[in-house]
Short mmCIF file of C-alpha atoms in Angstrom, two decimals:
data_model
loop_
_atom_site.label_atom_id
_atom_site.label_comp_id
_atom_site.label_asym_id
_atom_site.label_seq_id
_atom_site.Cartn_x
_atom_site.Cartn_y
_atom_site.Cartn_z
CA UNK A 1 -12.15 41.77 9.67
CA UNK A 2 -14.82 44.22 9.18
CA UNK A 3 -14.82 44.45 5.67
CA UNK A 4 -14.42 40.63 5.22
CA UNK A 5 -17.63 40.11 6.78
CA UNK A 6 -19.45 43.01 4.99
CA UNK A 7 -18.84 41.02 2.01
CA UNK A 8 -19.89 37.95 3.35
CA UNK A 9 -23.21 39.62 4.48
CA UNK A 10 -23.63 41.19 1.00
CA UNK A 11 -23.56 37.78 -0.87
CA UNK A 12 -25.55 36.09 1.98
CA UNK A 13 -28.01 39.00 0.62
CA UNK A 14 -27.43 38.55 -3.14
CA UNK A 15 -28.46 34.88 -3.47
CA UNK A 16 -31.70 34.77 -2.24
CA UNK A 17 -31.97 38.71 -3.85
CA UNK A 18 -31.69 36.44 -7.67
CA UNK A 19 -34.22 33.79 -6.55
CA UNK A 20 -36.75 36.30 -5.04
CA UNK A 21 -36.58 38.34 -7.97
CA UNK A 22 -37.39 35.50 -10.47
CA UNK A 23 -40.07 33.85 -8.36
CA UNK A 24 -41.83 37.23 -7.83
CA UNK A 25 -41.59 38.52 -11.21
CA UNK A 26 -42.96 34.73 -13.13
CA UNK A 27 -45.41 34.83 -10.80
CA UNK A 28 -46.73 38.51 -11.65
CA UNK A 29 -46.24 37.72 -15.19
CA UNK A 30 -48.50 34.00 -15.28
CA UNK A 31 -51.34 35.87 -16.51
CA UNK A 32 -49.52 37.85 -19.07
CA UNK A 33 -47.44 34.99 -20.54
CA UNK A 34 -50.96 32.56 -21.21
CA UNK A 35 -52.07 35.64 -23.09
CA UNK A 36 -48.82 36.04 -25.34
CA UNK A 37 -48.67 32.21 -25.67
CA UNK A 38 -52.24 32.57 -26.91
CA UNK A 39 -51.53 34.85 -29.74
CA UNK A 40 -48.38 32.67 -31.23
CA UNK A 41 -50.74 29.56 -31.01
CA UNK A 42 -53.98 30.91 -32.52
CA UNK A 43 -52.94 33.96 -34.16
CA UNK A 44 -49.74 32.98 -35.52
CA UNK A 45 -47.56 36.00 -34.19
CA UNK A 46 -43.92 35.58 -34.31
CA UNK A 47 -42.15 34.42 -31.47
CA UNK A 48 -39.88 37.35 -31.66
CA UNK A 49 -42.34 40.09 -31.45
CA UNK A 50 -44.29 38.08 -28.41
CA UNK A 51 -40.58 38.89 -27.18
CA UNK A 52 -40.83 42.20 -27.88
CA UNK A 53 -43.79 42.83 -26.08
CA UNK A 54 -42.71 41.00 -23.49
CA UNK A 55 -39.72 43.70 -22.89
CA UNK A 56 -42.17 46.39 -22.51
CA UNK A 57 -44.08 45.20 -19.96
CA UNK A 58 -41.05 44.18 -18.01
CA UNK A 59 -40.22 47.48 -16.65
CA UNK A 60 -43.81 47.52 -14.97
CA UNK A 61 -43.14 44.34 -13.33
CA UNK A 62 -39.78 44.88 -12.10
CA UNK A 63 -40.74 47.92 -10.47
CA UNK A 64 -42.53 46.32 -7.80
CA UNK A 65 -40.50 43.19 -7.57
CA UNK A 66 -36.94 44.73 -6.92
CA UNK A 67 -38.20 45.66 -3.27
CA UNK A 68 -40.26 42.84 -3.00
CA UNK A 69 -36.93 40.42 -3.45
CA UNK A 70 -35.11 42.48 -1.47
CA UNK A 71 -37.21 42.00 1.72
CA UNK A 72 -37.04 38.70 1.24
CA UNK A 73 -33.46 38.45 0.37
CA UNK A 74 -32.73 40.33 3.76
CA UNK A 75 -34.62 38.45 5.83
CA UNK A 76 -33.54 34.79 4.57
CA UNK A 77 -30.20 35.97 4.75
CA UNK A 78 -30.37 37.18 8.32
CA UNK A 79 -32.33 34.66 9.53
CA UNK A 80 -29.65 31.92 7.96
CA UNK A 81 -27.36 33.66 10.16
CA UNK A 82 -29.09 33.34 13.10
CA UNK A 83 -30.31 30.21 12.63
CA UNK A 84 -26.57 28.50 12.26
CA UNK A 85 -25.41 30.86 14.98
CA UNK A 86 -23.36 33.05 12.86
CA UNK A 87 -24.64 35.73 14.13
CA UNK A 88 -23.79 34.96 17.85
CA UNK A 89 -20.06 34.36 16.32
CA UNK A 90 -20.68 37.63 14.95
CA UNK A 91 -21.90 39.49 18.13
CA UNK A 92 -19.54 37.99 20.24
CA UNK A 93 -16.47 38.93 17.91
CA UNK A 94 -17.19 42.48 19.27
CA UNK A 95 -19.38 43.63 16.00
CA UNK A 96 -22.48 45.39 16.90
CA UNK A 97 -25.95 45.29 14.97
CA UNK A 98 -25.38 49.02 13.35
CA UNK A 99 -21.79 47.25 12.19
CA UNK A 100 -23.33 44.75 10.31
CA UNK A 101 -25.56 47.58 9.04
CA UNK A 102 -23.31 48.91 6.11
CA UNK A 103 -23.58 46.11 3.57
CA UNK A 104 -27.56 45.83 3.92
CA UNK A 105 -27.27 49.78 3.28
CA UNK A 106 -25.40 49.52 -0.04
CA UNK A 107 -27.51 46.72 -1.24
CA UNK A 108 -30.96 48.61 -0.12
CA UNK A 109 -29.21 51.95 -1.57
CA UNK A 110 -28.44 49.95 -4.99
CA UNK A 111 -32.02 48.48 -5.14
CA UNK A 112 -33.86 51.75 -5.02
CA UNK A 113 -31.48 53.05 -7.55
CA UNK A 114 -32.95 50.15 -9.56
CA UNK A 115 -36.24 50.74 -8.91
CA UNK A 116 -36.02 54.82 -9.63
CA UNK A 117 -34.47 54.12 -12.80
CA UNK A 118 -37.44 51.74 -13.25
CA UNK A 119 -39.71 54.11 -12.22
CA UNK A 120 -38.39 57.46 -13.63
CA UNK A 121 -37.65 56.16 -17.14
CA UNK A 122 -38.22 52.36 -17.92
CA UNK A 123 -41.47 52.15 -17.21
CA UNK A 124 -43.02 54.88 -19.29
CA UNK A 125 -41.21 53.94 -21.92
CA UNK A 126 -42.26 50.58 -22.01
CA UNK A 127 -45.90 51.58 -21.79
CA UNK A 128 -45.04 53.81 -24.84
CA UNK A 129 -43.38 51.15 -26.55
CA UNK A 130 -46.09 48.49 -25.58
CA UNK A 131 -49.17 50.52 -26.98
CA UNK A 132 -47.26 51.31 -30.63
CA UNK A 133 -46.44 47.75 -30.80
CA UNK A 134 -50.07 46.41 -30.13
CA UNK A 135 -50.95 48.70 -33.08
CA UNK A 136 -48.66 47.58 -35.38
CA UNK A 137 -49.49 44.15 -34.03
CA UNK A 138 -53.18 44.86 -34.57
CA UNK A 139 -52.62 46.16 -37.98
CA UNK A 140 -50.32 43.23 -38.95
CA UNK A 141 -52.77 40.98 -37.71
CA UNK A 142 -55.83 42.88 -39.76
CA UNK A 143 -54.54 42.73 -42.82
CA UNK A 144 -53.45 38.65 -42.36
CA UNK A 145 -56.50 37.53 -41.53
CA UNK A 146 -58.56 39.18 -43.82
CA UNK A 147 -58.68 36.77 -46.71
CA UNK A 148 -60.67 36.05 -50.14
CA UNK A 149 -64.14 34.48 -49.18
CA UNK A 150 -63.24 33.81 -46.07
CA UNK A 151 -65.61 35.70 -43.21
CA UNK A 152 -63.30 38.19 -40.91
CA UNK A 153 -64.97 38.92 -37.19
CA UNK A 154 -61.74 40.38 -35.92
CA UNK A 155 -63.29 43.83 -35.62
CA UNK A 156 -66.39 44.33 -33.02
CA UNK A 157 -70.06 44.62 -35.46
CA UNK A 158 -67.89 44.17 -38.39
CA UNK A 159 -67.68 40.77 -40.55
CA UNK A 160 -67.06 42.22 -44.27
CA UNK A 161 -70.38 41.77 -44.14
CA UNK A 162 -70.78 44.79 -42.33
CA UNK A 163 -73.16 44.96 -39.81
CA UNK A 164 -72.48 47.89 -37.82
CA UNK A 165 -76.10 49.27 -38.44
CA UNK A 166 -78.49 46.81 -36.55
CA UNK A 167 -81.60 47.89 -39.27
CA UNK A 168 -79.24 46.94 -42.14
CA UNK A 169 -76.47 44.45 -42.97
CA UNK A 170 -74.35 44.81 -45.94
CA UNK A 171 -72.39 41.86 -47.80
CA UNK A 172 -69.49 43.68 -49.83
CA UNK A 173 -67.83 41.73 -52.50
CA UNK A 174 -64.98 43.40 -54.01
CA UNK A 175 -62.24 41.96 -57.15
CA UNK A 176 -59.43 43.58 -54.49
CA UNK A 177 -58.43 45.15 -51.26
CA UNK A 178 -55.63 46.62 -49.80
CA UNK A 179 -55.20 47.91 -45.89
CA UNK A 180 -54.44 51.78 -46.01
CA UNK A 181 -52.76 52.30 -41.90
CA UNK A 182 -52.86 55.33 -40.00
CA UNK A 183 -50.41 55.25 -36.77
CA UNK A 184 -51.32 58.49 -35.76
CA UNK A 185 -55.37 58.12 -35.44
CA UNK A 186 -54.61 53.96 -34.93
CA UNK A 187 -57.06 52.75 -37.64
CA UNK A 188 -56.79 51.14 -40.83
CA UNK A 189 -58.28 50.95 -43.62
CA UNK A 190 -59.94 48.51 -45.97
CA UNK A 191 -59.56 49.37 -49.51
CA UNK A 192 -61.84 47.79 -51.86
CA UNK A 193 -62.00 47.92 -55.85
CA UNK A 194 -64.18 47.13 -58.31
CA UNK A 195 -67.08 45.41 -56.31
CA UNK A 196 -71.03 45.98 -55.30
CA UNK A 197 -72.88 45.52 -51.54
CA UNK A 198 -75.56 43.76 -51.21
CA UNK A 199 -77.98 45.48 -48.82
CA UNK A 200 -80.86 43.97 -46.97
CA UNK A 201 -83.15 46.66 -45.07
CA UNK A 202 -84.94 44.85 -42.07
CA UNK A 203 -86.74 48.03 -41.66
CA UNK A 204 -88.39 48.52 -45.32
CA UNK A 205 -87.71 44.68 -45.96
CA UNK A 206 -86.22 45.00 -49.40
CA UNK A 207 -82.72 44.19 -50.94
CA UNK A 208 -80.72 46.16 -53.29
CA UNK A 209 -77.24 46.08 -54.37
CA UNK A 210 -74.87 49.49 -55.03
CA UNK A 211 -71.91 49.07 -57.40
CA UNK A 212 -68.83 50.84 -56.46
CA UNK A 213 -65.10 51.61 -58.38
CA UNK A 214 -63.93 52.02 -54.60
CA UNK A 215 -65.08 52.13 -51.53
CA UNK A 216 -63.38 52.10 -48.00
CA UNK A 217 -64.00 50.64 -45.16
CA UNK A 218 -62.51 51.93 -42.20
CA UNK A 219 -61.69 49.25 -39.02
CA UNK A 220 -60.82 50.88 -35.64
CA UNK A 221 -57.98 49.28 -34.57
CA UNK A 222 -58.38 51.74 -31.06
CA UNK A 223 -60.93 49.28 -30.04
CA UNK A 224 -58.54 46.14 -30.30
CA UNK A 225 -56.10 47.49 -28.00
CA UNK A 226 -58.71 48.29 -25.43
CA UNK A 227 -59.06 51.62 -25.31
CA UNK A 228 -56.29 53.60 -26.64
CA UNK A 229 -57.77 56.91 -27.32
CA UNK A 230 -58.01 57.36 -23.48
CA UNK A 231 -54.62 55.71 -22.65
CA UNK A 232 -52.93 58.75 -25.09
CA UNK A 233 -52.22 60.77 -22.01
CA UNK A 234 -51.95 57.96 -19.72
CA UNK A 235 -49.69 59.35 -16.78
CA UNK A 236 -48.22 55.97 -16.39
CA UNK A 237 -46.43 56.71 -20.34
CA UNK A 238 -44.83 60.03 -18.73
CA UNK A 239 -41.56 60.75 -17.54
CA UNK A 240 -40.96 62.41 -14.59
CA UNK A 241 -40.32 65.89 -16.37
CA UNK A 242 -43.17 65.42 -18.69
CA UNK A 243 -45.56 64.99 -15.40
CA UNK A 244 -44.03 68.24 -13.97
CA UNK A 245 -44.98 69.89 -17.14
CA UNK A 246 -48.51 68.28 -17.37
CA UNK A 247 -49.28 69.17 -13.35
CA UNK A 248 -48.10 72.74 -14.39
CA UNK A 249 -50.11 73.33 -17.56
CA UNK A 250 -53.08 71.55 -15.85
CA UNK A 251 -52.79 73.84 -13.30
CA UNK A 252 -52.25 76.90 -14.87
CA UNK A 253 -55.16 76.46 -16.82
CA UNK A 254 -57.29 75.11 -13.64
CA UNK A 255 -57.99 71.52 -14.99
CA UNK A 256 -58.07 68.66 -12.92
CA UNK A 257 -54.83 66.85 -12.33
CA UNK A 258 -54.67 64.86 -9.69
CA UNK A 259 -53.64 61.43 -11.96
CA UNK A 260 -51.01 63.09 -12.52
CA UNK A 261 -50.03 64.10 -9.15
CA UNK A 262 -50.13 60.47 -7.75
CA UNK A 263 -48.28 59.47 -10.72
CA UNK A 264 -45.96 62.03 -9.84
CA UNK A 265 -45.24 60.44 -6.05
CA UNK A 266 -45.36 57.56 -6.98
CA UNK A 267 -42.38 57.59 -9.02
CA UNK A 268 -40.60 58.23 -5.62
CA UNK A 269 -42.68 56.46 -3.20
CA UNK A 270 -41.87 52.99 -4.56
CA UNK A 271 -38.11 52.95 -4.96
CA UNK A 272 -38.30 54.46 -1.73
CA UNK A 273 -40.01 51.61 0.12
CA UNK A 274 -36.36 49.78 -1.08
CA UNK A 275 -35.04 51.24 2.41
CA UNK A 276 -37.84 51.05 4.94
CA UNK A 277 -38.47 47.23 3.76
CA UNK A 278 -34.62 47.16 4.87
CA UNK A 279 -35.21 48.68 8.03
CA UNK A 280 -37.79 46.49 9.13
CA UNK A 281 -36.40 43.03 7.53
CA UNK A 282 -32.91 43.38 9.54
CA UNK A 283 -34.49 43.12 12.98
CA UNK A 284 -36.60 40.72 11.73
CA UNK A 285 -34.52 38.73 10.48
CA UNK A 286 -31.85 38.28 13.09
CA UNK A 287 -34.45 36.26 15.69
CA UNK A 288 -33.17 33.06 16.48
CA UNK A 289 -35.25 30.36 14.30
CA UNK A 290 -34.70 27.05 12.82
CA UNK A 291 -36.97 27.18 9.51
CA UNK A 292 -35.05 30.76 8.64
CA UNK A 293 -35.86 30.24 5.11
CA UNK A 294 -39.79 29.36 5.49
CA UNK A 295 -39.83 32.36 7.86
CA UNK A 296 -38.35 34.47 5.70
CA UNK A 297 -40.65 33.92 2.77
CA UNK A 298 -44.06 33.83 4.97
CA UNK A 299 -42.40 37.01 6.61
CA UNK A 300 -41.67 38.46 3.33
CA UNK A 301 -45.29 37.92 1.70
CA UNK A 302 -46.79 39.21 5.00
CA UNK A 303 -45.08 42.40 4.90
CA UNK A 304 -45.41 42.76 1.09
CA UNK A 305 -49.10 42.32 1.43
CA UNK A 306 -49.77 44.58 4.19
CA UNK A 307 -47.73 47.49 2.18
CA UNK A 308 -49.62 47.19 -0.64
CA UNK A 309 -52.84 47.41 0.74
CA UNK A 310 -51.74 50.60 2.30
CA UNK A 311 -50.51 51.88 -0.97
CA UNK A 312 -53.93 50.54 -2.52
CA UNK A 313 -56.03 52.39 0.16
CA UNK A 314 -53.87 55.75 0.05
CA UNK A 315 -53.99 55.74 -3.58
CA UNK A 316 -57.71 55.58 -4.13
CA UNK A 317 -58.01 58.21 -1.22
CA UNK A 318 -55.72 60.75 -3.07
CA UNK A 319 -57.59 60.17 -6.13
CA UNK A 320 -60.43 60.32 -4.78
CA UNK A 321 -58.90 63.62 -3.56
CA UNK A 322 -59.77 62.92 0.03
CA UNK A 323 -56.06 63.63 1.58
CA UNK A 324 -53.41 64.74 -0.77
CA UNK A 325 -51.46 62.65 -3.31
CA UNK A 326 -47.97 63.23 -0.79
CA UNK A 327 -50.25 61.96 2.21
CA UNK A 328 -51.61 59.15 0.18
CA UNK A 329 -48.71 57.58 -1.67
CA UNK A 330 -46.44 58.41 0.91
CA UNK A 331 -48.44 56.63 4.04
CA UNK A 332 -47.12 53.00 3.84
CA UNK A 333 -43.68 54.48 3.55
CA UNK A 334 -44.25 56.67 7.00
CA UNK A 335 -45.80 53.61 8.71
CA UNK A 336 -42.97 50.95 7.98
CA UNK A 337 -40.26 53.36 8.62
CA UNK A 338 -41.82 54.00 12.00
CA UNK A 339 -42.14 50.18 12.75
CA UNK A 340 -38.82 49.48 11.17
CA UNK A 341 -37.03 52.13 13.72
CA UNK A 342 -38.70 50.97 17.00
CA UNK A 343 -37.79 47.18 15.99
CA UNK A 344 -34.38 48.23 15.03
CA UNK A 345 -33.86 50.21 17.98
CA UNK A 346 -34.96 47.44 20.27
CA UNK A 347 -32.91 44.72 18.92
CA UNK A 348 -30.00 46.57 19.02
CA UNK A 349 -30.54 47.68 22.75
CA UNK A 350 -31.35 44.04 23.18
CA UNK A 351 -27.89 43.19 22.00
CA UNK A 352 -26.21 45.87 23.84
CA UNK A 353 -28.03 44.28 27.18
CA UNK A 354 -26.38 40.77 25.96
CA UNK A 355 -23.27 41.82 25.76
CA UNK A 356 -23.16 43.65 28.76
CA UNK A 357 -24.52 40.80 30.72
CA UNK A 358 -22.17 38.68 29.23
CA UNK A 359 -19.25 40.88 29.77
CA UNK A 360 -20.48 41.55 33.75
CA UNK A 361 -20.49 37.28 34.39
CA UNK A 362 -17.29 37.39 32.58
CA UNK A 363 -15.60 39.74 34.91
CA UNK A 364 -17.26 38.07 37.61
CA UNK A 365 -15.79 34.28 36.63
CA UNK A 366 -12.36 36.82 36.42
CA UNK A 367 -12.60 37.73 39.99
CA UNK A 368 -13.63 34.24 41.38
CA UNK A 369 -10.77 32.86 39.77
CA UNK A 370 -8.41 35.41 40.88
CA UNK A 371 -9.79 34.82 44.22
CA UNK A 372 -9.34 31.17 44.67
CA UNK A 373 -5.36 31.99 43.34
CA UNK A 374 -5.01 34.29 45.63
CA UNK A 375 -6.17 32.01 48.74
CA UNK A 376 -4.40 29.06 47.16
CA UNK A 377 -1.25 31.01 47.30
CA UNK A 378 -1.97 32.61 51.19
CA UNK A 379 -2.47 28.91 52.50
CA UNK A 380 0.30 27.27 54.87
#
């Protein structure tokens, strides 16, 4: 019987585990989907590389909203069971709280092997992935929209008219043009032939024009993908062995690296919160309510919120390097596991209390009843 019902419990589980998961992660991803919708309708990028990017930033997403769906699918699940009085079937079948414990355990234990995977290796390569292919994007989308007399302002101060230098603006006309790219500084370009610019000084007032064979112009695509230079070394790109190595070079050679450090818990911290949100969510979840599945969700969004404002605040204290990065990224961890075991504990005493009670006005229905056959029988 036990193992019947541990499967029954794990699909309860699995359902609302699917739906939570793709509620939470459309709703992190509204923001980014008007953006990539943006660039197919007035840019003209292929559907299939908005697809592409799309992949990369999943990782990043998924990461948070594997435990996030799994709170939620443990609590709707539980509290279904309650609700429709399954779980007093349950109880009274002889089958304890810490019985029903073992297929919540293998999903929780599955999850945050999800989420390290996530953590340890999908996510930094994503980020990797996702900064290349806004610079091929970038370049792509340079050398498209640069066209014969047409005006270009894709690139900040520059309009081919070039007026990078406030005191001076220069019109370039040119018989051709080719972009030259370079992926490893992340510029291109502009190479113009056979052409002259036309120069007005606002400073002397006067005009000239300068002839040229060629002349290059170069457009830094590090600008259009908002900052690249100082996302090169980006912890969040790292893999867990590249950190150690960073945090040990850093070190060695006494340079700051705390970024890396929180990076560095964090990669644990997160899949981790996969088993306290299951310790809390069971004892949660197996009140007795009607609305199990509205309670679940307001539940679910309650506890979500409150861990990660901890994990906000304990963050920005270790890198502000007022408590250390295991203190900081570990806290919300340490306090839900520490409300999660005192509710556990007291719902399954609770239980145990039940059944006793139940068990002691059992026996005592026994012995009135054995009682009043026993006098029946004595009688004349």
């Amino acid at each position: 019987m036990g193992k019947i019902v541990h499967r029954y419990v794990f699909r309860e589980i699995l359902v609302p585990f699917l739906f939570g998961l793709s509620l939470f992660t459309f709703t992190l991803l509204i923001a980014r989907l008007l953006k990539l919708i943006e660039l197919v309708v007035t840019r003209g990028v292929p559907v299939l590389n908005i697809l592409k990017l799309l992949s990369y930033i999943m990782p990043a997403f998924l990461e948070v909203t594997v435990p996030m769906a799994m709170l939620l699918a443990i609590l709707v699940a539980f509290g279904r069971l309650s609700a429709d009085s399954e779980m007093v079937a349950l109880r009274s079948s002889g089958l304890s709280l810490y019985q029903l414990i073992a297929p919540v355990a293998i999903f929780a234990l599955l999850a945050t092997a999800a989420t390290a995977a996530l953590s340890l290796w999908a996510r930094p390569w994503g980020n990797r992935a996702l900064k290349t292919a806004l610079f091929d994007l970038a370049r792509a989308r340079a050398s498209a929209g640069i066209k014969e007399q047409i005006f270009n302002d894709d690139f900040p101060g520059l309009v081919i008219y070039d007026e990078r230098d406030s005191t001076q603006h220069n019109t370039i006309f040119a018989r051709e043009g080719a972009m030259v790219s370079n992926p490893a500084t992340q510029a291109v370009t502009l190479r113009l032939r056979d052409g002259f610019i036309h120069t007005t000084d606002g400073r002397a007032g006067t005009e000239y024009q300068t002839h040229f064979q060629f002349y290059d112009v170069n457009l830094d695509l590090r600008q259009m993908i908002e900052g690249a230079r100082q996302r090169e070394r980006d912890p969040k790109e790292l893999t867990l062995a590249q950190l150690g190595r960073s945090i040990v070079a850093k070190r060695a050679a006494e340079l700051p690296f705390i970024p890396e450090l929180v990076e560095y818990h964090r990669k644990f911290s997160i899949p981790f919160a996969c088993i306290v949100f299951a310790l809390v969510a069971v004892p949660l979840g197996v009140q007795p309510v009607r609305a199990a599945r509205s309670r679940g969700f307001t539940l679910s969004l309650v506890m979500i919120f409150a861990y990660y404002v901890l994990l906000s605040f304990g963050q920005a204290l270790a890198e502000q390097a007022l408590v250390s990065a295991a203190v900081g990224l570990w806290l919300p961890n340490a306090v839900f596991a520490a409300l999660g075991a005192y509710l556990f504990e007291r719902a399954a005493r609770e239980r145990t209390l039940d059944q006793l009670e139940r068990l002691q006005s059992g026996l005592a229905a026994l012995r009135d009843w054995l009682l009043g056959r026993l006098g029946a029988e004595a009688a004349p």
